[in-house]
Amino acid sequence: MQPDRWPNFLERENVADMTYSDQPSQGTNDLALDLLGIIGVLRRRILFVLLIAFVFVAGTVSWSLTLTPIFQATSQVLYDPTVRQPFDDPNRPSRFGQGAEVIDSQISVIHSDTVLRPVVRNNNLVSDPVFNTEASPGLVGQIVGMVRGSKPPSEETMAAAETAALEKLSDALSVKRVGQTYVINVSVESPSPTQAAVLANAIAESYLNDQSRQVGQASQEAAYQIDDRLVSLRERLRQAESDIQKFRAENKLQSANQGLLLNEQELSGLNSQLIDARAALAEATAKNSEIQRVLQNGVDAEAIGDVVNSGTITRLREQFAQAARTEADLLADLLPSHPSVIRARSQLQRIRGLIREEVSRIAESTQIDLKVNQERVSKLEEQIDASRNLNNADSAASIKLRELETEAQATRSLYEIALARAKQISELDQVVLPNARIITPAVAPDSPVWPKKKIMVILAGILGVLVGTALAVGAEAIRIAKKHLMAAIAPGAMQSAVPATAVAAPAPPVARDPDWDRDPRPAHSTGSLQAAVKAIRRVPQQRARSLKVISDLPWLSGSDERGALRPLDADVVTAVQDAIDQFYANHNGPGRPFGQSVDRIVTEIERMPSGGPSQIVFLTSPALGHGQTVSALALALAAAQRDLDVLLADGEPKQRMLSHDLSLDEDAPGGPMRDRVVAYDELGISFLSLVSGLPKYKHHRMNIREAFEFADVARDYDLVIIDGVALPQLAEDDPLAGLATSFLVTVAEREEQQISMPILSRDLLTIADGRPAGLVRTMTGNSAPPRRKYAR
C-alpha cells in the first residue's frame, strides 16, 4: 500500500467530480436519469437549488410584509336546553329539545339579521371602512365632494350601506359548535385585534338579548291572545247558563239537592219506603204463619218457640214450668189420687189454658199487622207507578237539560283555565331564567390568524427546493438529450457547447494494471476547440467504458450423508470453508466449482499493483442479497490457502453477518482497532469488525482518526478484504473506500437484467478514481436449490 495513498484521498474535496456527462456515450441508457443519476445532479447543483429556495423564501417574506394581518377573537356561549323556568311544571316535558339540531338552530340564529343588525348599528359599522368600502372615499371622491358640496344620504342609501356592512360582518363571523358539547364559539375576524374582540362580545350579547326579547314578546303575544279568547269564552258561558235557566223554567224542572230533579228525588224516596214496607210485610207473614202452625198443632207450653215473643207468654211458661215441677215432686212422694197431687194437676191445666188463650189473641193481632203491611206495600207501589209515569214524561226534557249543563260546564272549565293562564303569564312569566350565557368573553388576540408567516416561509422553502430540483434535473436531462441529439444529427452545432476548458484536471497518477485500467477513449487536447469537436463527433463510434468481469461465482451447495445435493445450511462459514478446501485439496466435491472461481479472483487480486506492503480490496454491491458477504469470506479463506496473511474486515452496518458469525461480541463498544482484531487459527485469517457497538441499520462513516488507525492495522497484513456498504450508500469521499487499492462489485446474475449496468459501472469507476475495479457475477449457472436463498 502506498504510504501517501489515503492521505491524498482525504484531501480530495477540491478535486472535480467524475460526472455522468464526463463519460463517453453508453447507448440509450445514458439518455435517462435514474435515481443515482438524479442524486448526482442534485449534489452538483445543490447551490442552485438552495438559491432557488432562497429566492422563493425571500419573495414570500417580502409579499407577506405587504399583506394586512387578520386577527380573530372568539367568545364562547353556553346554550343549556335543560334549564327550566322557576314556575314550570316539573312533570311537563321541556319545551326545548336537546338534540344536535337545537345547537344547529342556535348557530343559524346567531347568523341571522335580528342578531347582527343591532351590532352593526350599535358599533357604527356603516362608517367603518373595513365593513363599508364606500365609507372612506378616496382622494378623488373627497375633491368631488368638496366641489359639489356634501349632501345628506337618503334613507335608501343608508339602508343599502347598513345591509352591505351586515353582509361584511356575516362574512367575518364564524360560529361553530365545540365538539359534541353545548358550547358555541363565536369568532370574528378583523384587521384590528381590539375590534375583533369587541365585535365578538357584541354579537354574543346581541344573541342573549335576542333570546330575552323573544321570550318577552312570546309572553306578551300569548297574553294578548288569551285575553281575546277570555272575552269570547265569558260570553259563551253567560249564554249557556242563561239557556239552562230558561229551559228549566219552561219545562218546570226544579233541582233538589245533589243536582237531582224533584221527581227524581221523590221517586228515590218512594223506592226506599217500598223496600222497607216489603221487608216488614215479609216479617209479618212469617210470624203469622208460625203462629197458625202452633194453633193447628195444639198449643203446648213446652213446644212454643221464640216466634210467640210476648211477656205474658213468657210469664205463663215460667208458671207452667213451676207447676210441672211441683206435680212431679208430689207424684214422687204421694199417690196420684192424693188431694195435693190432684190440686197440683189442676193448677197445671189452668196455666196451659191461659197460654192457649194468649196465643190465640196474639194470632189475631198478627193477622191485623199482616193486612196493614199488605195495604202499605200496595199503596207504595201505586205511588211509585204514578211517580215513574211522571218522571218518564220529563225524560226528554232531562236529556236536553243535561246537554245544556254539559256544554256550560265545558265552557266554564275552558274559561277558568284561560283565566288562570292569563294571570300566570302576566304575573309569573316575567321571571325567566336565560337558556344561554357567555362563559368566555373574547379578548384581543396577540397574533394574527392570517398570514401565517412561518408556515408560508416553510412552504415557500419546500416549494423552492422542489422547483430548484425540477429545474436542475430538467436542465440536466435536456442537456444530455441535446448533447446526444446534436452529436447524432448536427454535430457542428455542438461546437459552441464544448469550451476548451471543459475537461477537468486529471487525478494524481497512480500505478494501474493495464488490463484493468485501459480506457478506449482517445486523448484529446484541452486547448484545441477543433479537437474537442472531433472528439464529440467520434462519440457514437466509441465503446462505453465498463467494468471488467473478473469471475462468475456459481451457486454454493453441499451434500448430505447420502451424497445428494442440499441447500446451504445456516453455518455459512463452514460451508464456504468446505468449498475452498475441496478445490485446494483437489477433491471433486460439489463445492469445487465455487472454490475454483474464488481462486481465479484471488489470482487477479495478486496481479493488481498495490504500491505498498498490503492489498486492500473493497467489496460492494447494488443492494443486499447479491452475495457480497459470502464472496468476501471466500476470498479471505482462499488467500489464506495461498499462505497470505489475510485480514477480513466487516464494514457493512445493516446485516453484519460477518460480525455476527466471527466476532466474540458483536454488540461490544468499539475500542482500539488493533485490540479488536480476532485471529482464527482454524480458518487461517484474522477478523476485525468495524461496526461493533454502532447503531444497527445506520450508515457510519469512518472519521480521519479511525482511517489512520485502520491504515496502521492494515500494514501488518498481505491482503485486507473489506465487506463494505452497498454502492448507493458509498460516497466518493468515504475514508474507508479511500484506503482501498482496488474495488469489486458483486451482482447476482438473476438480477443483472434489472440493474442499469452502465450506470453501476460509472458510479463505481467514479469512486475508484483510476484504481482497479472489477465485476463478479454471483449465483450463476443453474437455479438455486429449493427452499434456499443465496446468503448475503
PDB file of N, CA, C and O in Angstrom, residues 138 158 171 225 314 404 426 449 587 675 687-688 730:
ATOM      1  N   GLY A 138     -61.921  57.949  -1.635  1.00  0.00           N
ATOM      2  CA  GLY A 138     -60.547  58.275  -1.976  1.00  0.00           C
ATOM      3  C   GLY A 138     -60.331  59.760  -2.148  1.00  0.00           C
ATOM      4  O   GLY A 138     -61.216  60.614  -1.897  1.00  0.00           O
ATOM      5  N   MET A 158     -78.682  54.780   3.084  1.00  0.00           N
ATOM      6  CA  MET A 158     -78.298  54.309   4.417  1.00  0.00           C
ATOM      7  C   MET A 158     -78.684  52.844   4.621  1.00  0.00           C
ATOM      8  O   MET A 158     -77.921  52.059   5.203  1.00  0.00           O
ATOM      9  N   ASP A 171     -69.723  37.718   6.779  1.00  0.00           N
ATOM     10  CA  ASP A 171     -68.577  37.013   6.192  1.00  0.00           C
ATOM     11  C   ASP A 171     -67.431  36.894   7.182  1.00  0.00           C
ATOM     12  O   ASP A 171     -66.693  35.897   7.166  1.00  0.00           O
ATOM     13  N   GLN A 225    -103.471  37.121  23.097  1.00  0.00           N
ATOM     14  CA  GLN A 225    -104.359  36.129  22.514  1.00  0.00           C
ATOM     15  C   GLN A 225    -105.271  35.499  23.558  1.00  0.00           C
ATOM     16  O   GLN A 225    -106.449  35.231  23.293  1.00  0.00           O
ATOM     17  N   THR A 314    -144.284 -15.490  78.240  1.00  0.00           N
ATOM     18  CA  THR A 314    -143.053 -15.826  78.953  1.00  0.00           C
ATOM     19  C   THR A 314    -143.351 -16.115  80.430  1.00  0.00           C
ATOM     20  O   THR A 314    -142.845 -17.086  81.001  1.00  0.00           O
ATOM     21  N   LEU A 404    -127.334  20.802  27.921  1.00  0.00           N
ATOM     22  CA  LEU A 404    -127.046  22.211  28.171  1.00  0.00           C
ATOM     23  C   LEU A 404    -126.084  22.383  29.345  1.00  0.00           C
ATOM     24  O   LEU A 404    -125.179  23.222  29.317  1.00  0.00           O
ATOM     25  N   SER A 426     -99.120  36.973  33.077  1.00  0.00           N
ATOM     26  CA  SER A 426     -98.941  38.379  33.451  1.00  0.00           C
ATOM     27  C   SER A 426     -98.136  38.551  34.721  1.00  0.00           C
ATOM     28  O   SER A 426     -97.449  39.557  34.896  1.00  0.00           O
ATOM     29  N   VAL A 449     -54.300  35.399  12.621  1.00  0.00           N
ATOM     30  CA  VAL A 449     -54.573  34.070  12.075  1.00  0.00           C
ATOM     31  C   VAL A 449     -54.169  33.979  10.608  1.00  0.00           C
ATOM     32  O   VAL A 449     -54.063  32.889  10.054  1.00  0.00           O
ATOM     33  N   HIS A 587     -10.100 -32.088  -4.559  1.00  0.00           N
ATOM     34  CA  HIS A 587     -11.182 -33.051  -4.426  1.00  0.00           C
ATOM     35  C   HIS A 587     -12.332 -32.617  -5.327  1.00  0.00           C
ATOM     36  O   HIS A 587     -12.635 -31.429  -5.448  1.00  0.00           O
ATOM     37  N   ASP A 675      -6.725  -3.876  19.142  1.00  0.00           N
ATOM     38  CA  ASP A 675      -7.166  -4.759  20.218  1.00  0.00           C
ATOM     39  C   ASP A 675      -8.422  -5.539  19.826  1.00  0.00           C
ATOM     40  O   ASP A 675      -8.732  -6.563  20.455  1.00  0.00           O
ATOM     41  N   PHE A 687      -9.833 -11.403  11.831  1.00  0.00           N
ATOM     42  CA  PHE A 687     -11.100 -10.699  11.578  1.00  0.00           C
ATOM     43  C   PHE A 687     -11.164  -9.440  12.430  1.00  0.00           C
ATOM     44  O   PHE A 687     -10.759  -9.427  13.592  1.00  0.00           O
ATOM     45  N   LEU A 688     -11.717  -8.364  11.817  1.00  0.00           N
ATOM     46  CA  LEU A 688     -11.903  -7.084  12.514  1.00  0.00           C
ATOM     47  C   LEU A 688     -13.287  -6.548  12.151  1.00  0.00           C
ATOM     48  O   LEU A 688     -13.613  -6.403  10.965  1.00  0.00           O
ATOM     49  N   LEU A 730     -22.421   4.454  -0.808  1.00  0.00           N
ATOM     50  CA  LEU A 730     -20.979   4.693  -0.828  1.00  0.00           C
ATOM     51  C   LEU A 730     -20.704   6.026  -1.502  1.00  0.00           C
ATOM     52  O   LEU A 730     -21.093   6.250  -2.652  1.00  0.00           O
TER      53      LEU A 730
END
